[in-house]
Amino acid sequence: MRGKDILISGSGIAGLVLAWWLGRYGFRPTIVEKSTGLRRGGHAVDLWGTALDVLEWMGLLAELEERRTRNDRGVMITPGLRPREIELNRISGQFASKQIEIMRGELVGILGRSLSAGGDFMFGNSISGMDEHAGGVNVTFESGDSRDFELVIGADGQHSNVRHIAFGEEDRFSRNLGGYVCGYTVADDHKLAKACIATSFRIRPWLSFRFVIAATPPLYFCFGRPGLLAFNTTT
């Protein structure tokens, strides 16, 4: 590559980590993000093995340890049955020698601060068109501006705008598995003392699970439904 200017679409975990490493090796990454700032929502993220190695190489492991959830027990509540307690540390130890659980918002904040000195962000903007040429890619933004980049990288999630512009309609590349995940943040009115509470219940044709982490409690729903929901779009 002759040029150093690289555009990353999406300021999520993948985009932020990629920008850090590109900057480390002398490139000039720019992150374009449709939101007006870093999106700090989301549920808990479990980091294992190689992911922790990468974050240690970035010098961020100590801060991750400080801000991890420290959930050490789980409770499964099923209507009609006695609650079942689970030692979460024993489960995680079966998969990897080291593991950190951290809220997604905390992780995004740590990664964003690591880029604060050298990160180039374009918040409140998005890619509207791309024209590839011999020297790279000319990118047009929703703001009306255009710039040339050596490379454009889509780190913009499941319904990638970059993939849509470059390769066509999403249904050519994706297959609906009928599963949905939805998370909310709520007040800790019940003082659950850092327990992870899982409640399962069935309302046909839905299957839902709710998790509450007491330190910063979100609600987390997984449910299945045949066919696409109306909000399952790229807009």
Short mmCIF file of C-alpha atoms in Angstrom, two decimals:
data_model
loop_
_atom_site.label_atom_id
_atom_site.label_comp_id
_atom_site.label_asym_id
_atom_site.label_seq_id
_atom_site.Cartn_x
_atom_site.Cartn_y
_atom_site.Cartn_z
CA MET A 1 0.00 0.00 0.00
CA ARG A 2 1.38 3.36 -1.05
CA GLY A 3 -0.97 5.55 0.97
CA LYS A 4 -1.57 5.66 4.70
CA ASP A 5 -5.16 6.96 4.92
CA ILE A 6 -7.64 4.22 5.83
CA LEU A 7 -11.35 4.67 6.51
CA ILE A 8 -13.12 2.44 9.03
CA SER A 9 -16.91 2.44 9.07
CA GLY A 10 -18.15 1.81 12.62
CA SER A 11 -16.84 2.80 16.05
CA GLY A 12 -17.73 -0.43 17.82
CA ILE A 13 -15.23 -2.77 19.45
CA ALA A 14 -13.86 -4.08 16.14
CA GLY A 15 -13.44 -0.62 14.61
CA LEU A 16 -11.72 0.84 17.67
CA VAL A 17 -9.27 -2.05 18.08
CA LEU A 18 -8.47 -2.00 14.36
CA ALA A 19 -7.84 1.77 14.43
CA TRP A 20 -5.45 1.36 17.38
CA TRP A 21 -3.35 -1.26 15.59
CA LEU A 22 -3.34 0.60 12.29
CA GLY A 23 -2.08 3.69 14.08
CA ARG A 24 0.55 1.60 15.84
CA TYR A 25 1.98 0.56 12.47
CA GLY A 26 2.08 4.02 10.95
CA PHE A 27 -1.26 4.26 9.15
CA ARG A 28 -3.71 7.16 9.51
CA PRO A 29 -7.10 5.62 10.36
CA THR A 30 -10.32 7.61 10.27
CA ILE A 31 -13.47 6.21 11.87
CA VAL A 32 -16.83 7.30 10.52
CA GLU A 33 -19.77 6.67 12.86
CA LYS A 34 -23.45 7.41 12.24
CA SER A 35 -24.09 8.02 15.93
CA THR A 36 -23.15 11.38 17.46
CA GLY A 37 -20.62 9.69 19.75
CA LEU A 38 -19.35 6.32 20.89
CA ARG A 39 -22.24 3.96 21.53
CA ARG A 40 -21.85 2.73 25.11
CA GLY A 41 -24.94 0.56 25.34
CA GLY A 42 -25.04 -3.21 25.31
CA HIS A 43 -24.73 -6.13 27.64
CA ALA A 44 -21.79 -7.92 29.21
CA VAL A 45 -18.91 -9.06 26.99
CA ASP A 46 -16.85 -12.12 27.93
CA LEU A 47 -13.20 -11.88 26.87
CA TRP A 48 -11.15 -15.05 26.63
CA GLY A 49 -7.72 -16.26 25.61
CA THR A 50 -6.46 -14.49 22.49
CA ALA A 51 -8.74 -11.47 23.00
CA LEU A 52 -7.09 -10.83 26.35
CA ASP A 53 -3.64 -11.30 24.81
CA VAL A 54 -4.42 -8.59 22.24
CA LEU A 55 -5.68 -6.18 24.91
CA GLU A 56 -2.60 -6.88 27.02
CA TRP A 57 -0.37 -6.01 24.05
CA MET A 58 -2.35 -2.76 23.80
CA GLY A 59 -1.56 -1.99 27.45
CA LEU A 60 -5.22 -2.05 28.49
CA LEU A 61 -5.45 -5.22 30.56
CA ALA A 62 -5.03 -3.54 33.96
CA GLU A 63 -7.92 -1.13 33.31
CA LEU A 64 -10.07 -4.01 32.08
CA GLU A 65 -9.40 -5.89 35.31
CA GLU A 66 -10.36 -2.83 37.33
CA ARG A 67 -13.67 -2.35 35.50
CA ARG A 68 -14.79 -5.96 35.06
CA THR A 69 -18.20 -7.00 36.41
CA ARG A 70 -16.90 -9.41 39.09
CA ASN A 71 -20.00 -11.58 38.87
CA ASP A 72 -19.16 -14.77 40.71
CA ARG A 73 -22.53 -16.44 40.95
CA GLY A 74 -25.56 -16.99 38.79
CA VAL A 75 -29.11 -17.92 39.61
CA MET A 76 -31.43 -19.61 37.12
CA ILE A 77 -35.08 -19.01 37.93
CA THR A 78 -37.69 -21.07 36.12
CA PRO A 79 -41.38 -20.77 37.04
CA GLY A 80 -42.51 -23.81 39.01
CA LEU A 81 -38.98 -24.97 39.90
CA ARG A 82 -36.56 -24.18 42.71
CA PRO A 83 -33.91 -21.53 41.86
CA ARG A 84 -30.59 -23.06 40.80
CA GLU A 85 -27.33 -21.36 41.76
CA ILE A 86 -24.28 -21.58 39.51
CA GLU A 87 -20.65 -20.79 40.33
CA LEU A 88 -19.71 -18.80 37.22
CA ASN A 89 -15.97 -18.96 37.85
CA ARG A 90 -16.04 -22.75 37.76
CA ILE A 91 -17.82 -22.68 34.39
CA SER A 92 -15.44 -20.16 32.81
CA GLY A 93 -12.46 -22.15 34.02
CA GLN A 94 -13.56 -25.05 31.82
CA PHE A 95 -13.04 -22.97 28.67
CA ALA A 96 -9.91 -20.87 29.27
CA SER A 97 -7.25 -20.21 31.87
CA LYS A 98 -8.14 -16.52 31.97
CA GLN A 99 -11.39 -14.67 31.40
CA ILE A 100 -12.77 -11.17 32.00
CA GLU A 101 -16.42 -10.17 31.86
CA ILE A 102 -16.98 -6.45 31.29
CA MET A 103 -19.94 -4.36 30.26
CA ARG A 104 -19.77 -3.45 26.59
CA GLY A 105 -20.03 0.28 27.39
CA GLU A 106 -17.02 0.08 29.70
CA LEU A 107 -14.99 -1.74 27.05
CA VAL A 108 -15.90 0.81 24.36
CA GLY A 109 -14.96 3.64 26.72
CA ILE A 110 -11.54 2.12 27.45
CA LEU A 111 -10.85 1.58 23.75
CA GLY A 112 -12.06 5.08 22.86
CA ARG A 113 -9.79 6.70 25.46
CA SER A 114 -6.85 4.72 24.10
CA LEU A 115 -7.41 6.50 20.77
CA SER A 116 -8.08 9.98 22.18
CA ALA A 117 -4.62 11.30 21.30
CA GLY A 118 -4.41 9.99 17.75
CA GLY A 119 -7.91 8.98 16.71
CA ASP A 120 -9.69 10.79 13.87
CA PHE A 121 -13.46 10.43 14.26
CA MET A 122 -16.28 11.57 11.98
CA PHE A 123 -19.33 11.32 14.23
CA GLY A 124 -22.84 11.93 12.98
CA ASN A 125 -21.90 10.86 9.47
CA SER A 126 -22.04 7.78 7.28
CA ILE A 127 -20.85 6.52 3.90
CA SER A 128 -23.31 7.11 1.06
CA GLY A 129 -21.18 6.01 -1.89
CA MET A 130 -17.82 4.52 -2.85
CA ASP A 131 -15.98 4.75 -6.16
CA GLU A 132 -12.93 2.49 -6.44
CA HIS A 133 -10.08 3.73 -8.64
CA ALA A 134 -6.44 2.84 -9.31
CA GLY A 135 -5.20 4.87 -6.34
CA GLY A 136 -7.75 3.72 -3.79
CA VAL A 137 -11.37 4.62 -3.05
CA ASN A 138 -13.22 7.91 -3.34
CA VAL A 139 -15.80 7.98 -0.55
CA THR A 140 -18.88 10.19 -0.49
CA PHE A 141 -20.46 10.87 2.89
CA GLU A 142 -24.04 11.67 3.86
CA SER A 143 -22.81 15.15 4.84
CA GLY A 144 -22.03 15.77 1.15
CA ASP A 145 -18.26 15.75 1.59
CA SER A 146 -15.97 13.33 -0.25
CA ARG A 147 -12.43 12.10 0.43
CA ASP A 148 -9.94 9.66 -1.02
CA PHE A 149 -8.70 6.72 1.04
CA GLU A 150 -6.28 3.92 0.28
CA LEU A 151 -8.65 1.37 1.82
CA VAL A 152 -12.18 1.25 3.27
CA ILE A 153 -12.95 -1.29 5.98
CA GLY A 154 -16.48 -2.20 7.08
CA ALA A 155 -16.63 -2.71 10.85
CA ASP A 156 -20.27 -1.65 10.98
CA GLY A 157 -21.97 -4.74 12.24
CA GLN A 158 -24.40 -7.37 11.11
CA HIS A 159 -26.29 -5.04 8.77
CA SER A 160 -23.13 -3.52 7.31
CA ASN A 161 -23.60 -0.37 5.26
CA VAL A 162 -20.21 -0.89 3.58
CA ARG A 163 -21.16 -4.41 2.49
CA HIS A 164 -24.48 -3.15 1.18
CA ILE A 165 -22.85 -0.41 -0.93
CA ALA A 166 -19.98 -2.58 -2.17
CA PHE A 167 -21.76 -5.87 -2.84
CA GLY A 168 -25.51 -5.32 -2.95
CA GLU A 169 -28.59 -6.24 -0.98
CA GLU A 170 -28.10 -7.91 2.39
CA ASP A 171 -30.33 -10.89 1.65
CA ARG A 172 -27.73 -12.13 -0.83
CA PHE A 173 -25.28 -12.76 2.01
CA SER A 174 -27.31 -13.39 5.16
CA ARG A 175 -29.72 -16.08 6.32
CA ASN A 176 -32.21 -15.41 9.08
CA LEU A 177 -31.86 -17.96 11.90
CA GLY A 178 -34.95 -16.70 13.71
CA GLY A 179 -33.02 -15.49 16.77
CA TYR A 180 -33.10 -12.01 18.28
CA VAL A 181 -31.20 -10.33 21.12
CA CYS A 182 -32.35 -7.15 22.85
CA GLY A 183 -30.81 -5.33 25.82
CA TYR A 184 -31.88 -2.50 28.12
CA THR A 185 -30.38 -0.80 31.19
CA VAL A 186 -32.54 -0.43 34.30
CA ALA A 187 -32.21 0.77 37.88
CA ASP A 188 -31.12 -1.78 40.50
CA ASP A 189 -34.23 -1.52 42.64
CA HIS A 190 -33.82 -5.02 44.11
CA LYS A 191 -30.15 -4.73 45.26
CA LEU A 192 -29.10 -8.05 43.82
CA ALA A 193 -25.53 -7.89 45.17
CA LYS A 194 -23.72 -8.53 41.92
CA ALA A 195 -25.53 -11.73 41.08
CA CYS A 196 -26.34 -12.72 37.55
CA ILE A 197 -30.01 -13.64 37.51
CA ALA A 198 -31.38 -15.61 34.58
CA THR A 199 -35.12 -16.03 34.20
CA SER A 200 -36.53 -18.24 31.47
CA PHE A 201 -40.12 -18.42 30.36
CA ARG A 202 -41.90 -19.55 27.24
CA ILE A 203 -44.64 -17.70 25.42
CA ARG A 204 -45.12 -19.54 22.18
CA PRO A 205 -43.55 -19.06 19.70
CA TRP A 206 -41.11 -17.01 21.80
CA LEU A 207 -38.35 -18.25 24.08
CA SER A 208 -36.96 -15.54 26.33
CA PHE A 209 -34.17 -15.24 28.86
CA ARG A 210 -33.56 -12.29 31.13
CA PHE A 211 -30.22 -11.53 32.78
CA VAL A 212 -29.72 -8.90 35.46
CA ILE A 213 -26.22 -7.87 36.58
CA ALA A 214 -26.63 -5.96 39.79
CA ALA A 215 -23.70 -3.53 39.60
CA THR A 216 -25.02 -1.90 36.42
CA PRO A 217 -28.14 -3.96 35.73
CA PRO A 218 -29.30 -4.42 32.17
CA LEU A 219 -32.11 -6.61 30.97
CA TYR A 220 -31.11 -8.98 28.22
CA PHE A 221 -33.64 -10.86 26.13
CA CYS A 222 -33.04 -13.70 23.67
CA PHE A 223 -36.04 -14.86 21.74
CA GLY A 224 -36.86 -16.82 18.66
CA ARG A 225 -39.39 -15.94 16.00
CA PRO A 226 -39.86 -17.28 12.48
CA GLY A 227 -39.54 -14.57 9.84
CA LEU A 228 -38.06 -11.09 10.05
CA LEU A 229 -39.32 -8.46 12.47
CA ALA A 230 -40.14 -5.05 11.03
CA PHE A 231 -37.15 -3.34 12.70
CA ASN A 232 -34.69 -5.86 11.21
CA THR A 233 -33.49 -3.45 8.50
CA THR A 234 -30.32 -1.59 7.55
CA THR A 235 -31.88 1.83 8.25
#
